[in-house]
Amino acid sequence: MDFFTAPPARDREPEEEKAHPPWMGPPDAVLGRTVDIGRTLFRSEALVVVLTSAVAFPEGAKLHLRIAARPVEGMNKDTWWERRDLMFERSHSRFRPGKALEDEILRFGVRFSDGGKATTVDGRPHHDGEWPPPPPDGPVLQQHGGGGGSGSDRLISLSWNLWLWPLPPAEPFEVAVEWPAFDVPLTFTEIDGAAIAAAAEHARPYWP
């Protein structure tokens, strides 16, 4: 006689699969077109932040970033290991709405020529159970995957992916970065929106 047995299967209706709206992430079954960017957003002796590429879709773009840090002359081991912990753990720290942002939080943003902007600390759009949810009032920029990395005694490297909605206009726009804990002041870099917009025209579904 068996003592431990699995519970019986429950009869239930399969849940209807819901496609997420475009401001929540890239489409699931569309092959985006990659645009090489390779722009350094910030560089110091200790840290570099690079926007390596973007994957363009008809309704948005996925931005790929690379972040690397190294010890500098005169930095002791304790400080280096604190920075390692910061890179791998605290850069993704959650923030509480209405509270001051902690210095450990890595922040990215975009600013368009018409003054519109979006940042990774704006908070995720929510829909209070309504589906499909109404679109947000302005552009959205949020972390979407990434976070993998590697580390050694001489170098730490991380990848970040950001989802930008809607697709940026075919004109220059700015990408912002700020990270007080790593002595990164608010810094803006101009990006070619025309190249991303043109690439989006070549995105195609996996199946016709």
mmCIF file of N, CA, C and O in Angstrom, residues 46-49 66-70 79-93 104 106 143 147-151 155-160 179 181-182 184:
data_model
loop_
_atom_site.group_PDB
_atom_site.id
_atom_site.type_symbol
_atom_site.label_atom_id
_atom_site.label_comp_id
_atom_site.label_asym_id
_atom_site.label_seq_id
_atom_site.Cartn_x
_atom_site.Cartn_y
_atom_site.Cartn_z
ATOM 1 N N ALA A 46 36.453 53.594 -13.501
ATOM 2 C CA ALA A 46 35.932 52.419 -12.800
ATOM 3 C C ALA A 46 34.758 51.744 -13.503
ATOM 4 O O ALA A 46 34.512 50.559 -13.271
ATOM 5 N N LEU A 47 34.032 52.463 -14.351
ATOM 6 C CA LEU A 47 32.765 51.942 -14.879
ATOM 7 C C LEU A 47 32.534 52.398 -16.305
ATOM 8 O O LEU A 47 32.913 53.519 -16.685
ATOM 9 N N VAL A 48 31.899 51.533 -17.098
ATOM 10 C CA VAL A 48 31.459 51.919 -18.433
ATOM 11 C C VAL A 48 30.051 51.368 -18.665
ATOM 12 O O VAL A 48 29.731 50.254 -18.230
ATOM 13 N N VAL A 49 29.207 52.191 -19.301
ATOM 14 C CA VAL A 49 27.837 51.795 -19.647
ATOM 15 C C VAL A 49 27.668 52.027 -21.143
ATOM 16 O O VAL A 49 27.854 53.147 -21.625
ATOM 17 N N ARG A 66 25.247 47.063 -21.966
ATOM 18 C CA ARG A 66 26.311 46.317 -21.295
ATOM 19 C C ARG A 66 26.958 47.256 -20.279
ATOM 20 O O ARG A 66 27.250 48.422 -20.598
ATOM 21 N N ILE A 67 27.179 46.732 -19.069
ATOM 22 C CA ILE A 67 27.752 47.515 -17.987
ATOM 23 C C ILE A 67 28.968 46.750 -17.462
ATOM 24 O O ILE A 67 28.855 45.562 -17.156
ATOM 25 N N ALA A 68 30.104 47.420 -17.368
ATOM 26 C CA ALA A 68 31.318 46.755 -16.895
ATOM 27 C C ALA A 68 32.011 47.644 -15.872
ATOM 28 O O ALA A 68 32.008 48.879 -15.987
ATOM 29 N N ALA A 69 32.599 46.994 -14.858
ATOM 30 C CA ALA A 69 33.323 47.720 -13.815
ATOM 31 C C ALA A 69 34.653 47.029 -13.550
ATOM 32 O O ALA A 69 34.785 45.819 -13.744
ATOM 33 N N ARG A 70 35.614 47.808 -13.098
ATOM 34 C CA ARG A 70 36.927 47.261 -12.766
ATOM 35 C C ARG A 70 37.470 48.010 -11.554
ATOM 36 O O ARG A 70 37.075 49.150 -11.282
ATOM 37 N N THR A 79 36.340 47.567 -0.764
ATOM 38 C CA THR A 79 35.573 48.442 -1.650
ATOM 39 C C THR A 79 35.227 47.727 -2.942
ATOM 40 O O THR A 79 34.105 47.832 -3.445
ATOM 41 N N TRP A 80 36.160 46.962 -3.496
ATOM 42 C CA TRP A 80 35.904 46.234 -4.733
ATOM 43 C C TRP A 80 34.802 45.203 -4.555
ATOM 44 O O TRP A 80 33.905 45.078 -5.380
ATOM 45 N N TRP A 81 34.834 44.471 -3.438
ATOM 46 C CA TRP A 81 33.797 43.472 -3.216
ATOM 47 C C TRP A 81 32.446 44.120 -2.930
ATOM 48 O O TRP A 81 31.402 43.571 -3.303
ATOM 49 N N GLU A 82 32.442 45.275 -2.306
ATOM 50 C CA GLU A 82 31.186 46.003 -2.131
ATOM 51 C C GLU A 82 30.602 46.396 -3.486
ATOM 52 O O GLU A 82 29.389 46.316 -3.703
ATOM 53 N N ARG A 83 31.465 46.786 -4.395
ATOM 54 C CA ARG A 83 30.997 47.156 -5.729
ATOM 55 C C ARG A 83 30.521 45.936 -6.517
ATOM 56 O O ARG A 83 29.573 46.029 -7.300
ATOM 57 N N ARG A 84 31.167 44.818 -6.310
ATOM 58 C CA ARG A 84 30.683 43.582 -6.935
ATOM 59 C C ARG A 84 29.265 43.272 -6.466
ATOM 60 O O ARG A 84 28.390 42.945 -7.260
ATOM 61 N N ASP A 85 29.051 43.369 -5.161
ATOM 62 C CA ASP A 85 27.715 43.122 -4.627
ATOM 63 C C ASP A 85 26.709 44.110 -5.194
ATOM 64 O O ASP A 85 25.570 43.751 -5.522
ATOM 65 N N LEU A 86 27.125 45.344 -5.303
ATOM 66 C CA LEU A 86 26.245 46.375 -5.854
ATOM 67 C C LEU A 86 25.863 46.054 -7.286
ATOM 68 O O LEU A 86 24.696 46.154 -7.674
ATOM 69 N N MET A 87 26.823 45.638 -8.083
ATOM 70 C CA MET A 87 26.561 45.330 -9.488
ATOM 71 C C MET A 87 25.569 44.178 -9.620
ATOM 72 O O MET A 87 24.620 44.240 -10.404
ATOM 73 N N PHE A 88 25.776 43.121 -8.857
ATOM 74 C CA PHE A 88 24.983 41.910 -9.038
ATOM 75 C C PHE A 88 23.662 41.912 -8.275
ATOM 76 O O PHE A 88 22.729 41.218 -8.664
ATOM 77 N N GLU A 89 23.568 42.675 -7.201
ATOM 78 C CA GLU A 89 22.382 42.584 -6.353
ATOM 79 C C GLU A 89 21.606 43.884 -6.265
ATOM 80 O O GLU A 89 20.399 43.917 -6.529
ATOM 81 N N ARG A 90 22.269 44.970 -5.924
ATOM 82 C CA ARG A 90 21.534 46.179 -5.591
ATOM 83 C C ARG A 90 21.120 46.997 -6.792
ATOM 84 O O ARG A 90 20.218 47.837 -6.694
ATOM 85 N N SER A 91 21.775 46.816 -7.952
ATOM 86 C CA SER A 91 21.404 47.624 -9.116
ATOM 87 C C SER A 91 19.963 47.385 -9.523
ATOM 88 O O SER A 91 19.316 48.236 -10.139
ATOM 89 N N HIS A 92 19.416 46.198 -9.168
ATOM 90 C CA HIS A 92 18.039 45.868 -9.507
ATOM 91 C C HIS A 92 17.090 46.117 -8.340
ATOM 92 O O HIS A 92 15.960 45.653 -8.352
ATOM 93 N N SER A 93 17.556 46.812 -7.312
ATOM 94 C CA SER A 93 16.746 47.012 -6.114
ATOM 95 C C SER A 93 15.398 47.636 -6.469
ATOM 96 O O SER A 93 15.302 48.511 -7.336
ATOM 97 N N GLU A 104 21.817 53.293 -4.696
ATOM 98 C CA GLU A 104 22.226 52.022 -5.299
ATOM 99 C C GLU A 104 21.424 51.667 -6.545
ATOM 100 O O GLU A 104 21.808 50.777 -7.302
ATOM 101 N N LEU A 106 20.243 51.727 -10.156
ATOM 102 C CA LEU A 106 20.658 52.139 -11.495
ATOM 103 C C LEU A 106 19.428 52.603 -12.263
ATOM 104 O O LEU A 106 18.422 51.908 -12.326
ATOM 105 N N GLN A 143 12.619 47.611 -17.531
ATOM 106 C CA GLN A 143 13.555 46.507 -17.694
ATOM 107 C C GLN A 143 12.809 45.285 -18.212
ATOM 108 O O GLN A 143 11.699 44.981 -17.774
ATOM 109 N N GLY A 147 20.244 41.050 -17.201
ATOM 110 C CA GLY A 147 20.690 40.867 -15.832
ATOM 111 C C GLY A 147 21.773 39.812 -15.685
ATOM 112 O O GLY A 147 22.385 39.711 -14.632
ATOM 113 N N GLY A 148 22.024 39.021 -16.732
ATOM 114 C CA GLY A 148 23.093 38.040 -16.654
ATOM 115 C C GLY A 148 24.446 38.726 -16.668
ATOM 116 O O GLY A 148 24.604 39.834 -17.173
ATOM 117 N N GLY A 149 25.427 38.072 -16.082
ATOM 118 C CA GLY A 149 26.735 38.696 -16.057
ATOM 119 C C GLY A 149 27.817 37.739 -15.619
ATOM 120 O O GLY A 149 27.582 36.553 -15.385
ATOM 121 N N SER A 150 29.009 38.265 -15.521
ATOM 122 C CA SER A 150 30.155 37.476 -15.091
ATOM 123 C C SER A 150 31.066 38.375 -14.278
ATOM 124 O O SER A 150 31.007 39.604 -14.371
ATOM 125 N N GLY A 151 31.906 37.748 -13.464
ATOM 126 C CA GLY A 151 32.789 38.545 -12.627
ATOM 127 C C GLY A 151 34.083 37.826 -12.322
ATOM 128 O O GLY A 151 34.153 36.593 -12.323
ATOM 129 N N LEU A 155 37.372 42.245 -13.310
ATOM 130 C CA LEU A 155 36.321 42.823 -14.151
ATOM 131 C C LEU A 155 34.967 42.212 -13.805
ATOM 132 O O LEU A 155 34.865 41.012 -13.564
ATOM 133 N N ILE A 156 33.936 43.061 -13.800
ATOM 134 C CA ILE A 156 32.556 42.622 -13.653
ATOM 135 C C ILE A 156 31.796 43.123 -14.870
ATOM 136 O O ILE A 156 31.965 44.265 -15.291
ATOM 137 N N SER A 157 30.958 42.272 -15.441
ATOM 138 C CA SER A 157 30.209 42.658 -16.627
ATOM 139 C C SER A 157 28.762 42.183 -16.501
ATOM 140 O O SER A 157 28.518 41.038 -16.126
ATOM 141 N N LEU A 158 27.819 43.077 -16.802
ATOM 142 C CA LEU A 158 26.391 42.773 -16.728
ATOM 143 C C LEU A 158 25.707 43.162 -18.027
ATOM 144 O O LEU A 158 26.142 44.065 -18.734
ATOM 145 N N SER A 159 24.586 42.486 -18.329
ATOM 146 C CA SER A 159 23.750 42.884 -19.454
ATOM 147 C C SER A 159 22.385 43.313 -18.933
ATOM 148 O O SER A 159 21.860 42.724 -17.990
ATOM 149 N N TRP A 160 21.837 44.341 -19.543
ATOM 150 C CA TRP A 160 20.493 44.830 -19.225
ATOM 151 C C TRP A 160 19.720 44.949 -20.533
ATOM 152 O O TRP A 160 20.271 45.368 -21.555
ATOM 153 N N TRP A 179 23.560 56.859 -11.787
ATOM 154 C CA TRP A 179 23.806 55.828 -10.780
ATOM 155 C C TRP A 179 24.691 56.438 -9.702
ATOM 156 O O TRP A 179 25.915 56.313 -9.738
ATOM 157 N N ALA A 181 25.537 55.729 -6.690
ATOM 158 C CA ALA A 181 26.431 54.859 -5.925
ATOM 159 C C ALA A 181 27.720 54.556 -6.676
ATOM 160 O O ALA A 181 28.728 54.193 -6.063
ATOM 161 N N PHE A 182 27.700 54.688 -7.998
ATOM 162 C CA PHE A 182 28.886 54.449 -8.812
ATOM 163 C C PHE A 182 29.434 55.756 -9.381
ATOM 164 O O PHE A 182 30.167 55.761 -10.365
ATOM 165 N N VAL A 184 27.969 58.068 -11.055
ATOM 166 C CA VAL A 184 27.486 58.372 -12.410
ATOM 167 C C VAL A 184 26.461 59.486 -12.298
ATOM 168 O O VAL A 184 25.349 59.278 -11.797
#
